[in-house]
Short mmCIF file of C-alpha atoms and ligand atoms in Angstrom, two decimals:
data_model
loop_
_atom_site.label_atom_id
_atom_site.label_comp_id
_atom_site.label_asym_id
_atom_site.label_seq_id
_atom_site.Cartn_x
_atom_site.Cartn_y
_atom_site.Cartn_z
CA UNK J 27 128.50 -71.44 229.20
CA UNK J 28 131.24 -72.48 227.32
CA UNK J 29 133.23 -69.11 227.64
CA UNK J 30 132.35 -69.05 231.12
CA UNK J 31 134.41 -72.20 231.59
CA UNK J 32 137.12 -71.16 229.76
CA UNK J 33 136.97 -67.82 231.26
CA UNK J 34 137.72 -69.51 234.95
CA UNK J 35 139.92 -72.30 233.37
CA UNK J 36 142.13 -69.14 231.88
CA UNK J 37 141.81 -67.66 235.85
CA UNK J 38 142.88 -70.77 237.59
CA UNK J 39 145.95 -71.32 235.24
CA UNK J 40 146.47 -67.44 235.76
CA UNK J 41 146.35 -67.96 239.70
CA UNK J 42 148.52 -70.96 239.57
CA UNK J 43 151.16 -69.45 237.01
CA UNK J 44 151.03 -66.70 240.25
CA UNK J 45 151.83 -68.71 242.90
CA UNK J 46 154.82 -70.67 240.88
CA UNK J 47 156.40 -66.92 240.25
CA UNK J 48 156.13 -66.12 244.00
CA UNK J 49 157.74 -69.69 245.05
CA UNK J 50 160.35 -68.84 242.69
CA UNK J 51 160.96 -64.84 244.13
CA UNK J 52 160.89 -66.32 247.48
CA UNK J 53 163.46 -69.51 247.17
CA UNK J 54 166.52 -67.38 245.72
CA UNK J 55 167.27 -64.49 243.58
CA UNK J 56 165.69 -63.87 240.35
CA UNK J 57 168.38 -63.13 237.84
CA UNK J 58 168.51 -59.71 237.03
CA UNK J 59 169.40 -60.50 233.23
CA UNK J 60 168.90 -63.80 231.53
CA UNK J 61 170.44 -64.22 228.11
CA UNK J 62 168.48 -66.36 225.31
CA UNK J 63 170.10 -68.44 222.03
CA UNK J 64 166.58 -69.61 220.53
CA UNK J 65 167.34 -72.36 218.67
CA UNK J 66 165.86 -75.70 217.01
CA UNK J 67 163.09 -73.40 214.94
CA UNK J 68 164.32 -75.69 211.41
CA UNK J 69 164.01 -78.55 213.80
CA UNK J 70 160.87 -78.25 215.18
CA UNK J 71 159.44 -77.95 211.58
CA UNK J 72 161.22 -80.56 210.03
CA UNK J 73 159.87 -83.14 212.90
CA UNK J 74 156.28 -82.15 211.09
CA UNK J 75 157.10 -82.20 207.87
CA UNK J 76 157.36 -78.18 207.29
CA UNK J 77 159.03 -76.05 206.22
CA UNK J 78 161.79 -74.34 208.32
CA UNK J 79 160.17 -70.97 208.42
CA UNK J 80 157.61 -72.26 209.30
CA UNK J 81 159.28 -73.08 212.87
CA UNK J 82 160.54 -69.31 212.81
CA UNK J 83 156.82 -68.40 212.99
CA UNK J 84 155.87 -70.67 215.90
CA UNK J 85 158.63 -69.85 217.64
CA UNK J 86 157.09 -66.12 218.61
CA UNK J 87 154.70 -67.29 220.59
CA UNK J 88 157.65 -68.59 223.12
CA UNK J 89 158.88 -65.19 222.55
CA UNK J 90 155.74 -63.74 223.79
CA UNK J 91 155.64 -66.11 226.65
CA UNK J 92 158.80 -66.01 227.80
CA UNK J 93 158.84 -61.81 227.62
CA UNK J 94 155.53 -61.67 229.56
CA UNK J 95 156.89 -64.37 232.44
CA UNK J 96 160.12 -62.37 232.30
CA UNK J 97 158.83 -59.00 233.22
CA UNK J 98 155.89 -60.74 235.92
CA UNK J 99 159.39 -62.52 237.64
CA UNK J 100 161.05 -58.94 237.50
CA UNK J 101 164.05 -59.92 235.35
CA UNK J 102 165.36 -56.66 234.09
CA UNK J 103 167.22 -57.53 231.04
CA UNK J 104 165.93 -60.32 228.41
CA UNK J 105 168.43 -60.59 225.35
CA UNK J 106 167.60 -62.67 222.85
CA UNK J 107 169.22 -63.88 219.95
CA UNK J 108 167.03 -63.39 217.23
CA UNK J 109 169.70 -63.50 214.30
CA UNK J 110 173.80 -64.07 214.21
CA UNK J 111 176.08 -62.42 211.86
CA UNK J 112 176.31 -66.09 210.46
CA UNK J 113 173.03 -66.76 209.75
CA UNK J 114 173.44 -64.12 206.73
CA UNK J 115 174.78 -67.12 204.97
CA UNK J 116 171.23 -69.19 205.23
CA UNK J 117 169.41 -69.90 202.13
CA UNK J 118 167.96 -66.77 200.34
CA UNK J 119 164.41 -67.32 201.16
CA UNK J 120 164.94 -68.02 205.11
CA UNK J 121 166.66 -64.94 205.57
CA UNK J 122 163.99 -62.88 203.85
CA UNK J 123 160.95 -64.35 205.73
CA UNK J 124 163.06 -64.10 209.05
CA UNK J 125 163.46 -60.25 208.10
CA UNK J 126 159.46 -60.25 207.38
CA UNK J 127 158.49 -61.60 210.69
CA UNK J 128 160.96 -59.36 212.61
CA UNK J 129 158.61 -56.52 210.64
CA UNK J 130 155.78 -57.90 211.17
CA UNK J 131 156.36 -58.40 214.94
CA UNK J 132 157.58 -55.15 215.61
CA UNK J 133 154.77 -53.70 214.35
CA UNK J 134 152.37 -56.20 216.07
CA UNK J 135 153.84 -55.94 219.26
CA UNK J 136 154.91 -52.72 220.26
CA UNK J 137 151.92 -51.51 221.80
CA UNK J 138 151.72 -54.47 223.68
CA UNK J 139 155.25 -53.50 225.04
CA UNK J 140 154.31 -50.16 225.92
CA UNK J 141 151.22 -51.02 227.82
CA UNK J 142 153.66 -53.50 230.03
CA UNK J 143 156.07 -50.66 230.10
CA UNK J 144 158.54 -52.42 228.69
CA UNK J 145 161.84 -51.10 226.95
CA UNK J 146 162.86 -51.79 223.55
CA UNK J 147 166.68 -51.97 222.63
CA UNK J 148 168.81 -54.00 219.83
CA UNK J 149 172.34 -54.90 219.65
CA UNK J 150 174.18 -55.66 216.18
CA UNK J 151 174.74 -54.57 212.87
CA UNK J 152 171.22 -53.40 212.47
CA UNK J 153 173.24 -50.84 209.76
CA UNK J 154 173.57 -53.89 207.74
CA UNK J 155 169.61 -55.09 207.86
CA UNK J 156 167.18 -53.76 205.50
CA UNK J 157 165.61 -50.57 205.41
CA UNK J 158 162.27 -52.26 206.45
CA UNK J 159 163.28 -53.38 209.50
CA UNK J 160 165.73 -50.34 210.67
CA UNK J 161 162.63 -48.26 210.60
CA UNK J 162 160.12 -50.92 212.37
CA UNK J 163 163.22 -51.33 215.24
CA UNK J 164 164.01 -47.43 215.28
CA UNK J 165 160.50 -46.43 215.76
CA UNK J 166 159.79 -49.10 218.78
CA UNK J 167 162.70 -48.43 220.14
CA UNK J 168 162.01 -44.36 220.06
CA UNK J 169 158.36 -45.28 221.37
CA UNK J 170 159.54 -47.82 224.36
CA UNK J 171 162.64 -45.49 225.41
CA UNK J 172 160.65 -44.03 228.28
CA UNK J 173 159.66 -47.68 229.87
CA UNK J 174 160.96 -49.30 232.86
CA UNK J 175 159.89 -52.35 234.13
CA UNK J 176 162.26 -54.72 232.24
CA UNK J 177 164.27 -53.98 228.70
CA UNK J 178 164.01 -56.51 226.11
CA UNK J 179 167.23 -56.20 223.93
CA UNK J 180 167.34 -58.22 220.81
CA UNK J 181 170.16 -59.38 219.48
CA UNK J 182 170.22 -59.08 215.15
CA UNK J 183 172.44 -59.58 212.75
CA UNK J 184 175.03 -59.74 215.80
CA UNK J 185 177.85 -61.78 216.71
CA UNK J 186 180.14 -61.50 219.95
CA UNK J 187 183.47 -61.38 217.44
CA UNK J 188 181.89 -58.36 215.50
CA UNK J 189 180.69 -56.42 218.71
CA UNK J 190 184.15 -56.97 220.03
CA UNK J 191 185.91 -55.69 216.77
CA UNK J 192 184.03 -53.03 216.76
CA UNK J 193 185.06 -51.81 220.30
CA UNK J 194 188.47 -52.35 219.42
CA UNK J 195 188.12 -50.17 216.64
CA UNK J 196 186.29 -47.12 218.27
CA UNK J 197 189.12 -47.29 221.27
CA UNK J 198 191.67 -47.41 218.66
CA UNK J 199 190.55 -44.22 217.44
CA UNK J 200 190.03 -42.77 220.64
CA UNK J 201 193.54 -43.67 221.43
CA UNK J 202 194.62 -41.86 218.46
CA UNK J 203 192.29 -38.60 219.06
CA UNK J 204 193.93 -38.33 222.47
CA UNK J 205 190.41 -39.39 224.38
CA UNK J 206 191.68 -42.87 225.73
CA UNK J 207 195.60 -43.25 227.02
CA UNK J 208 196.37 -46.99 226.47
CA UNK J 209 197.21 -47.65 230.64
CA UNK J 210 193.36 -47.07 230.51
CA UNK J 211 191.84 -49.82 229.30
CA UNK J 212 190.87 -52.19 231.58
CA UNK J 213 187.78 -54.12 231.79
CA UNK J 214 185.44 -50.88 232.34
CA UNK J 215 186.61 -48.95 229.58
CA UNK J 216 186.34 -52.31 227.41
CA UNK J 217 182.77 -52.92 228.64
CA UNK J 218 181.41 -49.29 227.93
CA UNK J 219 182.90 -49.65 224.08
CA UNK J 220 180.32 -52.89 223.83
CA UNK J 221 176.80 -52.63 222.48
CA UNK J 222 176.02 -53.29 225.65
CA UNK J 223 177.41 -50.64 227.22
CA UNK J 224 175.29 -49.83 230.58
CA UNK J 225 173.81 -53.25 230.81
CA UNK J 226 174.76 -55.37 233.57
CA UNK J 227 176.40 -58.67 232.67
CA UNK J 228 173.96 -61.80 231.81
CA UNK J 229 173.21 -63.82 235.20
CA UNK J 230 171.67 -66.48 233.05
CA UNK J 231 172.60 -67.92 229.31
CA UNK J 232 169.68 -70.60 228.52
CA UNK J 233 170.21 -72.28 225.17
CA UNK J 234 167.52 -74.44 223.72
CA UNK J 235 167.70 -77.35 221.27
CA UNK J 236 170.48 -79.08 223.17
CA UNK J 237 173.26 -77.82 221.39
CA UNK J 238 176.59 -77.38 223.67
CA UNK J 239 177.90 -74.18 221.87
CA UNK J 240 178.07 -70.40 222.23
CA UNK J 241 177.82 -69.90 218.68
CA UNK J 242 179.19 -66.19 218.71
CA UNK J 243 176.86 -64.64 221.41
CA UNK J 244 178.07 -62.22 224.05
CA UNK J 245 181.34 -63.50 223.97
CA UNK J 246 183.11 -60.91 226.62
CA UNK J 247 179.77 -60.97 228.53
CA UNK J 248 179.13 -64.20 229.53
CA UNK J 249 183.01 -64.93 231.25
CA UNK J 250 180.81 -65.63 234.32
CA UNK J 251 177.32 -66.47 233.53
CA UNK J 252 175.69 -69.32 234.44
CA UNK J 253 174.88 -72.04 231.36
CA UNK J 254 171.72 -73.48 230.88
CA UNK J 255 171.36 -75.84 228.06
CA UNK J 256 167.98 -77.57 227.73
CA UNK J 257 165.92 -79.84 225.00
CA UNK J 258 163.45 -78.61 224.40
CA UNK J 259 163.40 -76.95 220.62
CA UNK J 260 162.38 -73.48 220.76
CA UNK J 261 158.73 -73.17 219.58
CA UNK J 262 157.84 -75.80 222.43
CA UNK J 263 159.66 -73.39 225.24
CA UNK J 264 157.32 -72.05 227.32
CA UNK J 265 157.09 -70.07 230.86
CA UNK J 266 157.92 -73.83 232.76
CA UNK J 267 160.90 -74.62 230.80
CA UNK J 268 161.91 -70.75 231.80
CA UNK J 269 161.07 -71.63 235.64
CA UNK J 270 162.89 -74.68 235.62
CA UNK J 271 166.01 -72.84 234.12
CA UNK J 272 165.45 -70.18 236.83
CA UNK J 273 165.11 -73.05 239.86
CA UNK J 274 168.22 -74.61 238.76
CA UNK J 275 170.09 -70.97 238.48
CA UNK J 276 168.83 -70.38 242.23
CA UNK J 277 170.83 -74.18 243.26
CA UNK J 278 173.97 -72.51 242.07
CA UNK J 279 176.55 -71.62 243.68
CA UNK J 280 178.70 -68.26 241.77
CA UNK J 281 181.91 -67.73 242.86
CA UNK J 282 183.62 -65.87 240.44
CA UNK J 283 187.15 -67.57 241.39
CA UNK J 284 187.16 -67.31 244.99
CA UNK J 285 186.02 -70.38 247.19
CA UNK J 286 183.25 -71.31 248.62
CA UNK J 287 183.79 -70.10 252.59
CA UNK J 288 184.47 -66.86 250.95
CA UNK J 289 181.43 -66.55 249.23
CA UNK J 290 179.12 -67.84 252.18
CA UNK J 291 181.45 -64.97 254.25
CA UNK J 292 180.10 -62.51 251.53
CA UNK J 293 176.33 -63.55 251.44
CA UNK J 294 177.04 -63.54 255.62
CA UNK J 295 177.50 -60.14 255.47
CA UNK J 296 175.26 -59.23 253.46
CA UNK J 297 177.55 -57.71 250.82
CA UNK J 298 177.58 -60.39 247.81
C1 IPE V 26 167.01 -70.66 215.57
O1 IPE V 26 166.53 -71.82 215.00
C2 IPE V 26 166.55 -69.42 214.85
C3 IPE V 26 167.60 -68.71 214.10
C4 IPE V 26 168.86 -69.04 214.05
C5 IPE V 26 167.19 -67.55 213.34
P1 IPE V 26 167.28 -72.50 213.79
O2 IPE V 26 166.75 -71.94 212.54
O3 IPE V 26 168.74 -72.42 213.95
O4 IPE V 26 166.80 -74.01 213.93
P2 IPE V 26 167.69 -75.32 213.81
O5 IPE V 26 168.85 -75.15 214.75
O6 IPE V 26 168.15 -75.41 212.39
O7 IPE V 26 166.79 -76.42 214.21
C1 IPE V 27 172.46 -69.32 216.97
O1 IPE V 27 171.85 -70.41 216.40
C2 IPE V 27 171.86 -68.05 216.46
C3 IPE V 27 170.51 -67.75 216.88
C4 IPE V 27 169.77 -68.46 217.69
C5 IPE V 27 169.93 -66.56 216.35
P1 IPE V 27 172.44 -71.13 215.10
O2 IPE V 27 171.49 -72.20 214.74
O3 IPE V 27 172.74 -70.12 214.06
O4 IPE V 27 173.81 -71.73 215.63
P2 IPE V 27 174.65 -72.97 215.10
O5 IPE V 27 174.87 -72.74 213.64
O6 IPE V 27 173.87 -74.19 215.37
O7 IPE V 27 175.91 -72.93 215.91
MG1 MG V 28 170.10 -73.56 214.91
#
């Protein structure tokens, strides 16, 4: 009896998380790639009294939420920042159970990927992570690579400033070889040196924990994305705080320097 009403509670919530997904596909455009800074895990655990890996641990569960909502809405790309060049400099013990749940993820949840046909990718100086977890990301990333419904790049041991140095650096030696002549590079060419190379730029940057900062992500990606900072820490984000984000993405207007007869003129046409 009392699985039965759980059973239809679970079906109700399912129905009605339906209908909120269709409202939102039918009101505006779903953004094709939405951009994540998870943040307030320390936060959240410090408000109870833990300890701050322990808000690291809650906060996959959002992960899993978010992902699952993500890939229902048809968002294509989901990158999350999972860990910034910076946060190499945390204390000893929160870097090594970070790099233990990344492992311990991976391995948990790469079937669960697969059966939702989802792609794995990861930007960053995964070179510089250890062993571990270059073998746990390499071998869900090999087993994904097929998938197509939505790709879920995380973003470790990255920062926008590396990514960007690192660019300049493989053009400067293409210069040199005789691949690249300098008159070349332009945006393009700039894009297709990034780890991101083939990904279309973030529609959507949502930060969490209220914090009015970049903080080193995406830094050549996001020159016209639309900012979304809200609250809520991360392990209490959840598929609503996503759908608000979303609804007030939808209420914007993008017009990428030009005004705002132009644009309408655009959409008009049916060309924007
Ligand atoms: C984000 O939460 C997770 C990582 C940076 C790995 P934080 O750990 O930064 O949490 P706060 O910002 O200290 O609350
Ligand atoms: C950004 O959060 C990095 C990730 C969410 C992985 P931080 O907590 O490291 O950023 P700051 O230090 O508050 O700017
Ligand atoms: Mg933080």
């Amino acid at each position: 009896m009392g699985d039965a009403v759980s059973s239809s509670k679970t079906e109700v919530k399912g129905y009605r998380d339906r209908k909120i997904q269709e409202e939102l596909k039918s009101r505006g455009e779903i953004p094709k790639h939405i951009a994540i800074i998870m943040d307030g895990n320390g936060r959240w655990a410090k408000k109870r009294g833990l300890p701050r890996v322990a808000g690291h641990r809650e906060g996959i569960k959002s992960v899993r939420d978010v992902v699952e909502a993500c890939a229902q809405l048809g968002v294509k790309y989901l990158t999350l920042f999972a860990f910034s060049t910076e946060n190499w400099k945390r204390p000893k013990y929160e870097v090594d159970t970070l790099m233990k749940l990344l492992i311990k993820v991976l391995r948990t949840e790469v079937d669960k990927l697969q059966k939702n046909d989802i792609k794995l990718m990861a930007i960053g100086d995964i070179e510089s992570l250890p062993v571990e977890v270059q073998r746990e990301l390499k071998e869900a990333i090999e087993k994904t690579r097929n998938n197509k419904r939505m790709v879920l790049n995380l973003a470790i041991s990255y920062s926008g400033r590396w990514e960007i140095i690192e660019a300049v650096k493989s053009i400067a030696r293409d210069v040199k070889n005789g691949k690249v002549k300098v008159d070349e590079i332009d945006d393009k060419l700039f894009s297709n040196y990034l780890k991101t190379a083939g990904m279309p730029e973030p529609d959507l940057l949502i930060r969490t924990s209220g914090e009015y900062r970049i903080s080193n992500f995406l830094l050549w990606q996001i020159a016209y994305t639309e900012l979304y900072i809200c609250d809520c820490l991360w392990p209490d984000f959840r598929r609503k705080h996503l759908y608000e984000a979303i609804k007030d993405y939808q209420r914007r207007e993008r017009r990428f320097g030009m005004t705002s007869e132009q644009i309408k003129k655009k959409s008009f046409n049916g060309n924007a």
